[in-house]
Amino acid sequence: MTNKIARAILMDETEIEYVITDNPPKGLMKYTYFTPDKSKVVQFFNSKEDAESPKVRERLEKIVGIYNPTLLPQDGGALGGNQQTVEYFDKLFCWPMALVKSPEFGVVCPAYPKKFFFGSDSVKAGFNLNLQGKDKKSKWFTSTVSKYLSDFEKGNLQKMLCISIALARAVRRLHAAGLAHSDLSSNNVLIDPQSGSCVIIDIDTLVVPNLFPPEVAGTKGYIAPEVLETINLDFEDPKRKLPNVKTDLFALPVLIYEYIFKRHPLMGPKFHSPIVEEDDFLSFGPEALFIENPTDKSNRPEDLKITIHDLGPHLEKLFLKAFVDGLHNPQERPTANAWERALVKTWDLLQPCSNPQCPEGWFVLYNIKNPVCPYCGQEIPQKDVMHLRLMKPVSGWRGHWQSSGEINLYDQMPLFIWHFLANTFPDEKVQDRAMKAYISHQNGEWYLINRNLEGMLSPKGNLVPAGKAVHLQKGEFFPSNNKPNALLLEILSGA
């Protein structure tokens, strides 16, 4: 059969062309055709029942409209959005953009950007694995298949943290609107470790609380234990646990854990049953046990070299809360917002490893008294270690300060407005993303170079013009600038 051009009529009576092919890509619920320029896809339902369901249609109308963070409110999108946030989330979601009414009910979505597809050189030479043209589902990078990937495809710790921040931010945005993804998994999050990017797909099955129930239980390994434990109960049984925001908050840290450690947090050596299906059910359901549980080590692999402790206090705390306290108690699971903030704080503690053979190239230098890369054993000389402790003013208590985090410094490290002003966080709402200053480490001395931070102050309280430097010495305290909400900087050193 020769490919031919067809036309779909949208709900607003406009038309869109698509290319009919013999074997269109088919998912669990829909099959897909591309537009001639491949910038969009037109999808139709596999099941006639789904295509004709008023519930499915109403859900999609809401998702394309009032729940849509990639559309301005004045254009019918989600409340609270502006041009900046709409453009930001448009990169994090493959959000349905229009509904088709003819030749049958369907949906139009943007096509995935090219960076989320493997190229001809994505697999190492000598391996018989053809990934060219396949989309970059997370599993390719977190399973044993990753050893066949070309090194440039794999990214590093820094890139994986970048992906994790973006994913946590996207999930936080869904949850803020009262939505749940319901099937957050390695299949439905595409990642590009080269650029540190991700995009969430399969948005059309979102769970809208008290309006649209979930259509799928999820994907193995990402289904929350309480959902799996009750999966055989009738759908209407009040004891059955269905996907919701809290189950997303199980899947989210599973993905983050996989990105960073290339392993699943529950897949350890513990054996439950000789029957494979029953062993899987118990391992991921009622008997699920974190492989890094600090008190019950029965599921801990023997060769666990890199652990959550190596990521520093912010992420270690949340992983324990998610996979120990919250594993079987959904109310204890950290929110997406908590993950976003912990990941950003951890990002500020990254240290480039000086060993050119280091498998990651970066590590989290949270302990200035023990500056050793856990990935390769490279030790950083104490004279080359310096932190800035950030403290913000306590509202209503003049002269009182409270901790706002720490920054690990390295040569040429960029600093931004959120490193100098209290109550400023690098989320989608920050308008000023220009580098304000940077660190220079020369001949054993540390300098803070003002690039364009207005009102920067030296430790002696003098104004520091753009292009000039502040010499950083251990033990000094000084406000970073002359604004009322300036952060106080304390210089810490391992030497």
GROMACS .gro file of C-alpha atoms in nm:
model
  495
    1MET     CA    1   0.000   0.000   0.000
    2THR     CA    2   0.126   0.345  -0.089
    3ASN     CA    3   0.111   0.603   0.187
    4LYS     CA    4  -0.164   0.854   0.129
    5ILE     CA    5  -0.265   1.188   0.275
    6ALA     CA    6  -0.591   1.204   0.470
    7ARG     CA    7  -0.765   1.495   0.638
    8ALA     CA    8  -0.908   1.512   0.987
    9ILE     CA    9  -1.164   1.770   1.091
   10LEU     CA   10  -1.106   1.916   1.437
   11MET     CA   11  -1.369   2.028   1.686
   12ASP     CA   12  -1.323   2.392   1.581
   13GLU     CA   13  -1.390   2.290   1.217
   14THR     CA   14  -1.030   2.342   1.106
   15GLU     CA   15  -0.855   2.062   0.919
   16ILE     CA   16  -0.527   1.882   0.969
   17GLU     CA   17  -0.353   1.646   0.724
   18TYR     CA   18  -0.200   1.315   0.829
   19VAL     CA   19  -0.022   1.032   0.648
   20ILE     CA   20  -0.190   0.690   0.649
   21THR     CA   21   0.065   0.407   0.673
   22ASP     CA   22   0.033   0.027   0.670
   23ASN     CA   23   0.154  -0.037   1.024
   24PRO     CA   24   0.105   0.275   1.234
   25PRO     CA   25   0.265   0.275   1.581
   26LYS     CA   26   0.015   0.126   1.824
   27GLY     CA   27  -0.004   0.168   2.199
   28LEU     CA   28  -0.231   0.021   2.464
   29MET     CA   29  -0.520   0.251   2.376
   30LYS     CA   30  -0.444   0.431   2.047
   31TYR     CA   31  -0.268   0.409   1.712
   32THR     CA   32  -0.078   0.698   1.560
   33TYR     CA   33  -0.034   0.875   1.225
   34PHE     CA   34   0.209   1.163   1.162
   35THR     CA   35   0.135   1.488   0.985
   36PRO     CA   36   0.330   1.529   0.657
   37ASP     CA   37   0.592   1.751   0.826
   38LYS     CA   38   0.607   1.512   1.128
   39SER     CA   39   0.557   1.802   1.370
   40LYS     CA   40   0.231   1.655   1.508
   41VAL     CA   41   0.059   1.322   1.543
   42VAL     CA   42  -0.307   1.231   1.493
   43GLN     CA   43  -0.418   0.945   1.713
   44PHE     CA   44  -0.729   0.727   1.700
   45PHE     CA   45  -0.855   0.474   1.952
   46ASN     CA   46  -0.798   0.100   1.914
   47SER     CA   47  -1.132   0.033   2.079
   48LYS     CA   48  -1.460   0.153   1.930
   49GLU     CA   49  -1.598   0.160   2.284
   50ASP     CA   50  -1.332   0.412   2.392
   51ALA     CA   51  -1.383   0.622   2.078
   52GLU     CA   52  -1.756   0.649   2.148
   53SER     CA   53  -1.732   0.687   2.527
   54PRO     CA   54  -1.876   1.018   2.659
   55LYS     CA   55  -1.643   0.985   2.962
   56VAL     CA   56  -1.333   0.958   2.744
   57ARG     CA   57  -1.446   1.257   2.538
   58GLU     CA   58  -1.522   1.470   2.845
   59ARG     CA   59  -1.187   1.385   3.000
   60LEU     CA   60  -1.000   1.485   2.686
   61GLU     CA   61  -1.199   1.807   2.652
   62LYS     CA   62  -1.092   1.902   3.005
   63ILE     CA   63  -0.730   1.798   2.948
   64VAL     CA   64  -0.698   1.988   2.619
   65GLY     CA   65  -0.868   2.289   2.779
   66ILE     CA   66  -0.897   2.400   3.140
   67TYR     CA   67  -0.628   2.164   3.274
   68ASN     CA   68  -0.375   2.248   3.003
   69PRO     CA   69  -0.058   2.419   3.144
   70THR     CA   70   0.078   2.465   2.791
   71LEU     CA   71  -0.210   2.696   2.696
   72LEU     CA   72  -0.271   3.049   2.823
   73PRO     CA   73  -0.581   3.101   3.042
   74GLN     CA   74  -0.726   3.351   2.795
   75ASP     CA   75  -0.700   3.082   2.529
   76GLY     CA   76  -0.886   2.831   2.745
   77GLY     CA   77  -0.588   2.680   2.927
   78ALA     CA   78  -0.508   2.627   3.294
   79LEU     CA   79  -0.544   2.913   3.539
   80GLY     CA   80  -0.232   3.083   3.668
   81GLY     CA   81  -0.026   3.043   3.356
   82ASN     CA   82   0.153   3.319   3.168
   83GLN     CA   83   0.359   3.322   2.851
   84GLN     CA   84   0.675   3.224   3.037
   85THR     CA   85   0.528   2.929   3.227
   86VAL     CA   86   0.332   2.808   2.922
   87GLU     CA   87   0.651   2.795   2.715
   88TYR     CA   88   0.836   2.628   3.002
   89PHE     CA   89   0.587   2.344   3.050
   90ASP     CA   90   0.538   2.303   2.677
   91LYS     CA   91   0.889   2.152   2.679
   92LEU     CA   92   0.815   1.915   2.969
   93PHE     CA   93   0.486   1.769   2.846
   94CYS     CA   94   0.371   1.620   2.520
   95TRP     CA   95   0.029   1.770   2.592
   96PRO     CA   96  -0.273   1.700   2.367
   97MET     CA   97  -0.349   2.014   2.167
   98ALA     CA   98  -0.674   1.945   1.982
   99LEU     CA   99  -0.953   1.690   1.941
  100VAL     CA  100  -1.060   1.525   1.616
  101LYS     CA  101  -1.431   1.477   1.536
  102SER     CA  102  -1.400   1.328   1.186
  103PRO     CA  103  -1.341   1.071   1.038
  104GLU     CA  104  -1.375   0.950   1.399
  105PHE     CA  105  -1.303   1.080   1.746
  106GLY     CA  106  -0.933   1.123   1.811
  107VAL     CA  107  -0.666   1.353   1.947
  108VAL     CA  108  -0.383   1.566   1.807
  109CYS     CA  109  -0.055   1.589   1.997
  110PRO     CA  110   0.282   1.748   1.924
  111ALA     CA  111   0.545   1.502   1.802
  112TYR     CA  112   0.839   1.435   2.031
  113PRO     CA  113   1.142   1.659   1.963
  114LYS     CA  114   1.421   1.491   1.765
  115LYS     CA  115   1.651   1.470   2.066
  116PHE     CA  116   1.420   1.207   2.215
  117PHE     CA  117   1.493   0.961   1.933
  118PHE     CA  118   1.804   0.747   1.899
  119GLY     CA  119   2.032   0.808   1.602
  120SER     CA  120   2.237   0.573   1.387
  121ASP     CA  121   2.542   0.607   1.614
  122SER     CA  122   2.363   0.559   1.949
  123VAL     CA  123   2.487   0.201   1.995
  124LYS     CA  124   2.854   0.108   2.043
  125ALA     CA  125   3.024  -0.045   1.740
  126GLY     CA  126   3.020  -0.424   1.732
  127PHE     CA  127   2.685  -0.472   1.906
  128ASN     CA  128   2.387  -0.609   1.717
  129LEU     CA  129   2.126  -0.376   1.862
  130ASN     CA  130   1.928  -0.148   1.635
  131LEU     CA  131   1.784   0.150   1.822
  132GLN     CA  132   1.782   0.398   1.535
  133GLY     CA  133   1.452   0.587   1.528
  134LYS     CA  134   1.327   0.443   1.858
  135ASP     CA  135   1.212   0.688   2.123
  136LYS     CA  136   1.433   0.730   2.428
  137LYS     CA  137   1.225   0.567   2.697
  138SER     CA  138   1.394   0.585   3.036
  139LYS     CA  139   1.449   0.208   3.053
  140TRP     CA  140   1.716   0.221   2.781
  141PHE     CA  141   1.939   0.421   3.017
  142THR     CA  142   1.861   0.251   3.349
  143SER     CA  143   1.864  -0.119   3.256
  144THR     CA  144   2.142  -0.356   3.152
  145VAL     CA  145   2.086  -0.247   2.790
  146SER     CA  146   2.262   0.082   2.875
  147LYS     CA  147   2.601  -0.092   2.848
  148TYR     CA  148   2.547  -0.115   2.472
  149LEU     CA  149   2.483   0.258   2.433
  150SER     CA  150   2.749   0.493   2.303
  151ASP     CA  151   2.912   0.687   2.584
  152PHE     CA  152   2.780   1.021   2.459
  153GLU     CA  153   2.422   0.896   2.501
  154LYS     CA  154   2.455   0.804   2.868
  155GLY     CA  155   2.503   1.145   3.026
  156ASN     CA  156   2.640   1.167   3.382
  157LEU     CA  157   2.529   1.243   3.737
  158GLN     CA  158   2.490   1.613   3.661
  159LYS     CA  159   2.265   1.548   3.360
  160MET     CA  160   2.059   1.291   3.548
  161LEU     CA  161   2.002   1.539   3.832
  162CYS     CA  162   1.894   1.793   3.572
  163ILE     CA  163   1.642   1.544   3.430
  164SER     CA  164   1.520   1.462   3.781
  165ILE     CA  165   1.460   1.829   3.864
  166ALA     CA  166   1.261   1.877   3.544
  167LEU     CA  167   1.053   1.565   3.608
  168ALA     CA  168   0.978   1.662   3.969
  169ARG     CA  169   0.876   2.009   3.850
  170ALA     CA  170   0.644   1.868   3.585
  171VAL     CA  171   0.478   1.629   3.832
  172ARG     CA  172   0.446   1.913   4.085
  173ARG     CA  173   0.260   2.114   3.819
  174LEU     CA  174   0.021   1.826   3.750
  175HIS     CA  175  -0.052   1.778   4.117
  176ALA     CA  176  -0.105   2.151   4.175
  177ALA     CA  177  -0.393   2.130   3.927
  178GLY     CA  178  -0.539   1.828   4.109
  179LEU     CA  179  -0.431   1.587   3.835
  180ALA     CA  180  -0.246   1.256   3.860
  181HIS     CA  181  -0.065   1.087   3.574
  182SER     CA  182  -0.166   0.735   3.693
  183ASP     CA  183   0.100   0.559   3.481
  184LEU     CA  184   0.420   0.749   3.550
  185SER     CA  185   0.690   0.505   3.438
  186SER     CA  186   0.996   0.451   3.224
  187ASN     CA  187   0.761   0.401   2.928
  188ASN     CA  188   0.589   0.734   2.969
  189VAL     CA  189   0.886   0.958   3.044
  190LEU     CA  190   1.131   1.008   2.758
  191ILE     CA  191   1.477   1.132   2.855
  192ASP     CA  192   1.781   1.267   2.674
  193PRO     CA  193   2.086   1.244   2.905
  194GLN     CA  194   2.297   1.437   2.654
  195SER     CA  195   2.099   1.756   2.714
  196GLY     CA  196   1.957   1.671   3.056
  197SER     CA  197   1.601   1.688   2.919
  198CYS     CA  198   1.281   1.491   2.970
  199VAL     CA  199   0.925   1.495   2.845
  200ILE     CA  200   0.616   1.329   2.993
  201ILE     CA  201   0.392   1.154   2.742
  202ASP     CA  202   0.054   0.977   2.744
  203ILE     CA  203  -0.115   1.276   2.904
  204ASP     CA  204  -0.460   1.181   2.774
  205THR     CA  205  -0.515   0.923   3.050
  206LEU     CA  206  -0.467   1.168   3.338
  207VAL     CA  207  -0.674   1.106   3.650
  208VAL     CA  208  -0.900   1.395   3.745
  209PRO     CA  209  -1.004   1.337   4.108
  210ASN     CA  210  -1.378   1.291   4.168
  211LEU     CA  211  -1.441   1.323   3.795
  212PHE     CA  212  -1.243   1.076   3.585
  213PRO     CA  213  -1.118   0.750   3.742
  214PRO     CA  214  -0.794   0.589   3.623
  215GLU     CA  215  -0.811   0.362   3.320
  216VAL     CA  216  -0.490   0.169   3.388
  217ALA     CA  217  -0.326   0.036   3.705
  218GLY     CA  218   0.020   0.136   3.586
  219THR     CA  219   0.342  -0.033   3.472
  220LYS     CA  220   0.529  -0.308   3.657
  221GLY     CA  221   0.790  -0.162   3.891
  222TYR     CA  222   0.612   0.174   3.912
  223ILE     CA  223   0.275   0.062   4.048
  224ALA     CA  224   0.250   0.166   4.412
  225PRO     CA  225   0.243  -0.133   4.652
  226GLU     CA  226  -0.107  -0.053   4.776
  227VAL     CA  227  -0.242  -0.052   4.419
  228LEU     CA  228  -0.077  -0.385   4.336
  229GLU     CA  229  -0.188  -0.539   4.666
  230THR     CA  230  -0.556  -0.471   4.590
  231ILE     CA  231  -0.547  -0.509   4.211
  232ASN     CA  232  -0.758  -0.827   4.214
  233LEU     CA  233  -1.047  -0.662   4.395
  234ASP     CA  234  -1.346  -0.541   4.197
  235PHE     CA  235  -1.298  -0.193   4.049
  236GLU     CA  236  -1.592  -0.063   4.253
  237ASP     CA  237  -1.476  -0.224   4.579
  238PRO     CA  238  -1.403   0.056   4.832
  239LYS     CA  239  -1.102  -0.143   4.955
  240ARG     CA  240  -0.936  -0.132   4.614
  241LYS     CA  241  -0.664   0.132   4.585
  242LEU     CA  242  -0.659   0.316   4.253
  243PRO     CA  243  -0.387   0.537   4.098
  244ASN     CA  244  -0.389   0.893   4.233
  245VAL     CA  245  -0.151   1.170   4.337
  246LYS     CA  246  -0.005   0.955   4.617
  247THR     CA  247   0.073   0.670   4.376
  248ASP     CA  248   0.250   0.919   4.146
  249LEU     CA  249   0.460   1.002   4.454
  250PHE     CA  250   0.578   0.642   4.460
  251ALA     CA  251   0.659   0.629   4.088
  252LEU     CA  252   0.841   0.966   4.086
  253PRO     CA  253   1.120   0.864   4.331
  254VAL     CA  254   1.146   0.523   4.161
  255LEU     CA  255   1.234   0.703   3.837
  256ILE     CA  256   1.472   0.946   4.010
  257TYR     CA  257   1.642   0.654   4.189
  258GLU     CA  258   1.678   0.467   3.860
  259TYR     CA  259   1.824   0.771   3.680
  260ILE     CA  260   2.090   0.820   3.945
  261PHE     CA  261   2.176   0.460   4.040
  262LYS     CA  262   2.079   0.259   3.727
  263ARG     CA  263   1.889   0.011   3.944
  264HIS     CA  264   1.539  -0.032   4.086
  265PRO     CA  265   1.489   0.055   4.455
  266LEU     CA  266   1.291  -0.263   4.531
  267MET     CA  267   1.468  -0.522   4.314
  268GLY     CA  268   1.705  -0.701   4.551
  269PRO     CA  269   1.801  -1.060   4.632
  270LYS     CA  270   1.514  -1.136   4.870
  271PHE     CA  271   1.316  -1.441   4.756
  272HIS     CA  272   0.945  -1.473   4.835
  273SER     CA  273   0.808  -1.758   4.624
  274PRO     CA  274   0.924  -2.016   4.367
  275ILE     CA  275   0.631  -1.908   4.150
  276VAL     CA  276   0.757  -1.614   3.943
  277GLU     CA  277   0.424  -1.428   3.931
  278GLU     CA  278   0.373  -1.461   4.306
  279ASP     CA  279   0.731  -1.355   4.380
  280ASP     CA  280   0.682  -1.042   4.166
  281PHE     CA  281   0.350  -0.968   4.337
  282LEU     CA  282   0.502  -0.994   4.684
  283SER     CA  283   0.828  -0.812   4.592
  284PHE     CA  284   0.647  -0.510   4.450
  285GLY     CA  285   0.331  -0.532   4.661
  286PRO     CA  286   0.263  -0.638   5.022
  287GLU     CA  287   0.623  -0.750   5.094
  288ALA     CA  288   0.800  -0.468   4.907
  289LEU     CA  289   1.127  -0.373   5.081
  290PHE     CA  290   1.371  -0.096   4.991
  291ILE     CA  291   1.711  -0.241   4.899
  292GLU     CA  292   1.874   0.031   5.113
  293ASN     CA  293   1.644  -0.005   5.414
  294PRO     CA  294   1.875   0.085   5.708
  295THR     CA  295   1.719  -0.159   5.958
  296ASP     CA  296   1.607  -0.455   5.744
  297LYS     CA  297   1.894  -0.549   5.512
  298SER     CA  298   1.746  -0.876   5.388
  299ASN     CA  299   1.686  -0.729   5.041
  300ARG     CA  300   2.021  -0.552   5.014
  301PRO     CA  301   2.249  -0.654   4.724
  302GLU     CA  302   2.601  -0.752   4.829
  303ASP     CA  303   2.775  -0.524   4.578
  304LEU     CA  304   2.597  -0.198   4.666
  305LYS     CA  305   2.891   0.039   4.622
  306ILE     CA  306   2.713   0.370   4.562
  307THR     CA  307   2.422   0.442   4.796
  308ILE     CA  308   2.178   0.719   4.881
  309HIS     CA  309   2.425   0.836   5.145
  310ASP     CA  310   2.661   0.939   4.865
  311LEU     CA  311   2.402   1.189   4.738
  312GLY     CA  312   2.415   1.403   5.050
  313PRO     CA  313   2.161   1.471   5.325
  314HIS     CA  314   1.881   1.626   5.118
  315LEU     CA  315   1.818   1.331   4.887
  316GLU     CA  316   1.910   1.064   5.139
  317LYS     CA  317   1.640   1.194   5.371
  318LEU     CA  318   1.374   1.193   5.099
  319PHE     CA  319   1.461   0.848   4.966
  320LEU     CA  320   1.428   0.706   5.318
  321LYS     CA  321   1.099   0.886   5.364
  322ALA     CA  322   0.967   0.761   5.029
  323PHE     CA  323   1.089   0.401   5.042
  324VAL     CA  324   1.088   0.328   5.414
  325ASP     CA  325   0.829   0.549   5.586
  326GLY     CA  326   0.611   0.592   5.277
  327LEU     CA  327   0.654   0.259   5.099
  328HIS     CA  328   0.342   0.110   5.257
  329ASN     CA  329   0.205   0.436   5.399
  330PRO     CA  330   0.118   0.672   5.111
  331GLN     CA  331   0.055   0.967   5.342
  332GLU     CA  332   0.425   0.971   5.435
  333ARG     CA  333   0.555   1.007   5.079
  334PRO     CA  334   0.737   1.333   4.997
  335THR     CA  335   0.560   1.568   4.759
  336ALA     CA  336   0.689   1.650   4.412
  337ASN     CA  337   0.767   1.997   4.544
  338ALA     CA  338   0.985   1.846   4.820
  339TRP     CA  339   1.174   1.642   4.558
  340GLU     CA  340   1.223   1.946   4.338
  341ARG     CA  341   1.372   2.148   4.623
  342ALA     CA  342   1.594   1.867   4.752
  343LEU     CA  343   1.726   1.805   4.401
  344VAL     CA  344   1.806   2.174   4.352
  345LYS     CA  345   1.990   2.185   4.687
  346THR     CA  346   2.184   1.874   4.583
  347TRP     CA  347   2.266   2.032   4.246
  348ASP     CA  348   2.434   2.316   4.436
  349LEU     CA  349   2.665   2.060   4.602
  350LEU     CA  350   2.795   1.906   4.279
  351GLN     CA  351   3.172   1.884   4.232
  352PRO     CA  352   3.346   1.806   3.902
  353CYS     CA  353   3.579   1.509   3.952
  354SER     CA  354   3.938   1.577   3.852
  355ASN     CA  355   3.990   1.216   3.739
  356PRO     CA  356   3.944   1.208   3.358
  357GLN     CA  357   3.857   0.836   3.384
  358CYS     CA  358   3.579   0.888   3.640
  359PRO     CA  359   3.265   0.710   3.513
  360GLU     CA  360   3.037   0.996   3.624
  361GLY     CA  361   3.260   1.304   3.604
  362TRP     CA  362   3.072   1.462   3.897
  363PHE     CA  363   2.988   1.378   4.256
  364VAL     CA  364   2.802   1.539   4.546
  365LEU     CA  365   3.056   1.704   4.776
  366TYR     CA  366   2.841   1.750   5.085
  367ASN     CA  367   3.111   1.677   5.346
  368ILE     CA  368   3.406   1.915   5.320
  369LYS     CA  369   3.602   1.701   5.567
  370ASN     CA  370   3.589   1.399   5.334
  371PRO     CA  371   3.616   1.526   4.975
  372VAL     CA  372   3.641   1.190   4.795
  373CYS     CA  373   3.461   1.091   4.475
  374PRO     CA  374   3.260   0.775   4.553
  375TYR     CA  375   3.257   0.671   4.187
  376CYS     CA  376   3.634   0.647   4.132
  377GLY     CA  377   3.800   0.717   4.469
  378GLN     CA  378   3.965   1.041   4.354
  379GLU     CA  379   4.043   1.264   4.652
  380ILE     CA  380   4.015   1.641   4.628
  381PRO     CA  381   4.292   1.828   4.819
  382GLN     CA  382   4.151   2.013   5.119
  383LYS     CA  383   4.285   2.344   4.987
  384ASP     CA  384   4.063   2.295   4.681
  385VAL     CA  385   3.743   2.259   4.882
  386MET     CA  386   3.524   2.554   4.976
  387HIS     CA  387   3.156   2.595   5.056
  388LEU     CA  388   2.932   2.897   5.094
  389ARG     CA  389   2.670   2.858   5.364
  390LEU     CA  390   2.366   3.068   5.275
  391MET     CA  391   2.153   3.228   5.546
  392LYS     CA  392   1.834   3.424   5.497
  393PRO     CA  393   1.693   3.696   5.724
  394VAL     CA  394   1.418   3.592   5.965
  395SER     CA  395   1.109   3.800   5.897
  396GLY     CA  396   1.029   4.033   6.187
  397TRP     CA  397   1.353   3.956   6.372
  398ARG     CA  398   1.615   4.208   6.272
  399GLY     CA  399   1.965   4.061   6.289
  400HIS     CA  400   1.841   3.701   6.304
  401TRP     CA  401   1.925   3.452   6.030
  402GLN     CA  402   1.834   3.097   5.941
  403SER     CA  403   2.001   2.845   5.714
  404SER     CA  404   1.907   2.850   5.347
  405GLY     CA  405   2.146   2.579   5.227
  406GLU     CA  406   2.506   2.540   5.115
  407ILE     CA  407   2.686   2.575   4.783
  408ASN     CA  408   2.994   2.376   4.690
  409LEU     CA  409   3.236   2.593   4.494
  410TYR     CA  410   3.456   2.503   4.199
  411ASP     CA  411   3.646   2.701   3.938
  412GLN     CA  412   3.421   2.878   3.684
  413MET     CA  413   3.104   2.781   3.873
  414PRO     CA  414   2.818   3.012   3.770
  415LEU     CA  415   2.598   3.176   4.033
  416PHE     CA  416   2.249   3.314   3.979
  417ILE     CA  417   2.003   3.552   4.143
  418TRP     CA  418   1.865   3.273   4.369
  419HIS     CA  419   2.213   3.233   4.520
  420PHE     CA  420   2.203   3.593   4.642
  421LEU     CA  421   1.842   3.677   4.733
  422ALA     CA  422   1.620   3.508   4.992
  423ASN     CA  423   1.289   3.351   4.890
  424THR     CA  424   1.400   3.319   4.528
  425PHE     CA  425   1.380   2.972   4.378
  426PRO     CA  426   1.490   2.863   4.029
  427ASP     CA  427   1.153   2.734   3.912
  428GLU     CA  428   0.950   2.811   3.600
  429LYS     CA  429   0.848   3.152   3.738
  430VAL     CA  430   1.196   3.301   3.767
  431GLN     CA  431   1.235   3.562   3.496
  432ASP     CA  432   1.599   3.653   3.547
  433ARG     CA  433   1.809   3.346   3.461
  434ALA     CA  434   2.124   3.536   3.364
  435MET     CA  435   2.449   3.447   3.541
  436LYS     CA  436   2.510   3.711   3.808
  437ALA     CA  437   2.858   3.607   3.924
  438TYR     CA  438   3.103   3.321   3.901
  439ILE     CA  439   3.376   3.156   4.103
  440SER     CA  440   3.745   3.173   4.014
  441HIS     CA  441   3.995   2.942   4.185
  442GLN     CA  442   4.349   3.048   4.098
  443ASN     CA  443   4.680   2.961   4.269
  444GLY     CA  444   4.503   2.826   4.574
  445GLU     CA  445   4.293   3.144   4.620
  446TRP     CA  446   3.917   3.175   4.578
  447TYR     CA  447   3.741   3.472   4.421
  448LEU     CA  448   3.380   3.570   4.362
  449ILE     CA  449   3.366   3.767   4.036
  450ASN     CA  450   3.075   4.007   3.991
  451ARG     CA  451   2.938   3.977   3.641
  452ASN     CA  452   2.626   4.191   3.673
  453LEU     CA  453   2.486   4.159   4.027
  454GLU     CA  454   2.357   4.500   4.130
  455GLY     CA  455   2.473   4.608   4.474
  456MET     CA  456   2.723   4.327   4.538
  457LEU     CA  457   2.913   4.379   4.864
  458SER     CA  458   3.258   4.274   4.981
  459PRO     CA  459   3.324   4.127   5.328
  460LYS     CA  460   3.414   4.480   5.438
  461GLY     CA  461   3.081   4.618   5.315
  462ASN     CA  462   3.214   4.795   5.007
  463LEU     CA  463   3.026   4.794   4.678
  464VAL     CA  464   3.180   4.562   4.418
  465PRO     CA  465   3.128   4.687   4.060
  466ALA     CA  466   3.064   4.449   3.769
  467GLY     CA  467   3.389   4.291   3.652
  468LYS     CA  468   3.554   4.318   3.994
  469ALA     CA  469   3.631   4.037   4.238
  470VAL     CA  470   3.573   3.955   4.604
  471HIS     CA  471   3.848   3.753   4.772
  472LEU     CA  472   3.691   3.468   4.969
  473GLN     CA  473   3.857   3.362   5.294
  474LYS     CA  474   3.752   3.096   5.541
  475GLY     CA  475   3.540   3.216   5.833
  476GLU     CA  476   3.414   3.541   5.682
  477PHE     CA  477   3.047   3.644   5.707
  478PHE     CA  478   2.902   3.910   5.482
  479PRO     CA  479   2.577   4.003   5.306
  480SER     CA  480   2.599   3.923   4.936
  481ASN     CA  481   2.441   4.254   4.831
  482ASN     CA  482   2.268   4.564   4.961
  483LYS     CA  483   1.907   4.447   4.903
  484PRO     CA  484   1.679   4.401   5.208
  485ASN     CA  485   1.637   4.031   5.125
  486ALA     CA  486   2.007   3.969   5.062
  487LEU     CA  487   2.143   3.632   5.170
  488LEU     CA  488   2.423   3.628   5.425
  489LEU     CA  489   2.726   3.430   5.307
  490GLU     CA  490   2.948   3.230   5.541
  491ILE     CA  491   3.270   3.091   5.391
  492LEU     CA  492   3.355   2.734   5.493
  493SER     CA  493   3.669   2.544   5.403
  494GLY     CA  494   3.797   2.194   5.462
  495ALA     CA  495   4.154   2.317   5.507
   0.00000   0.00000   0.00000
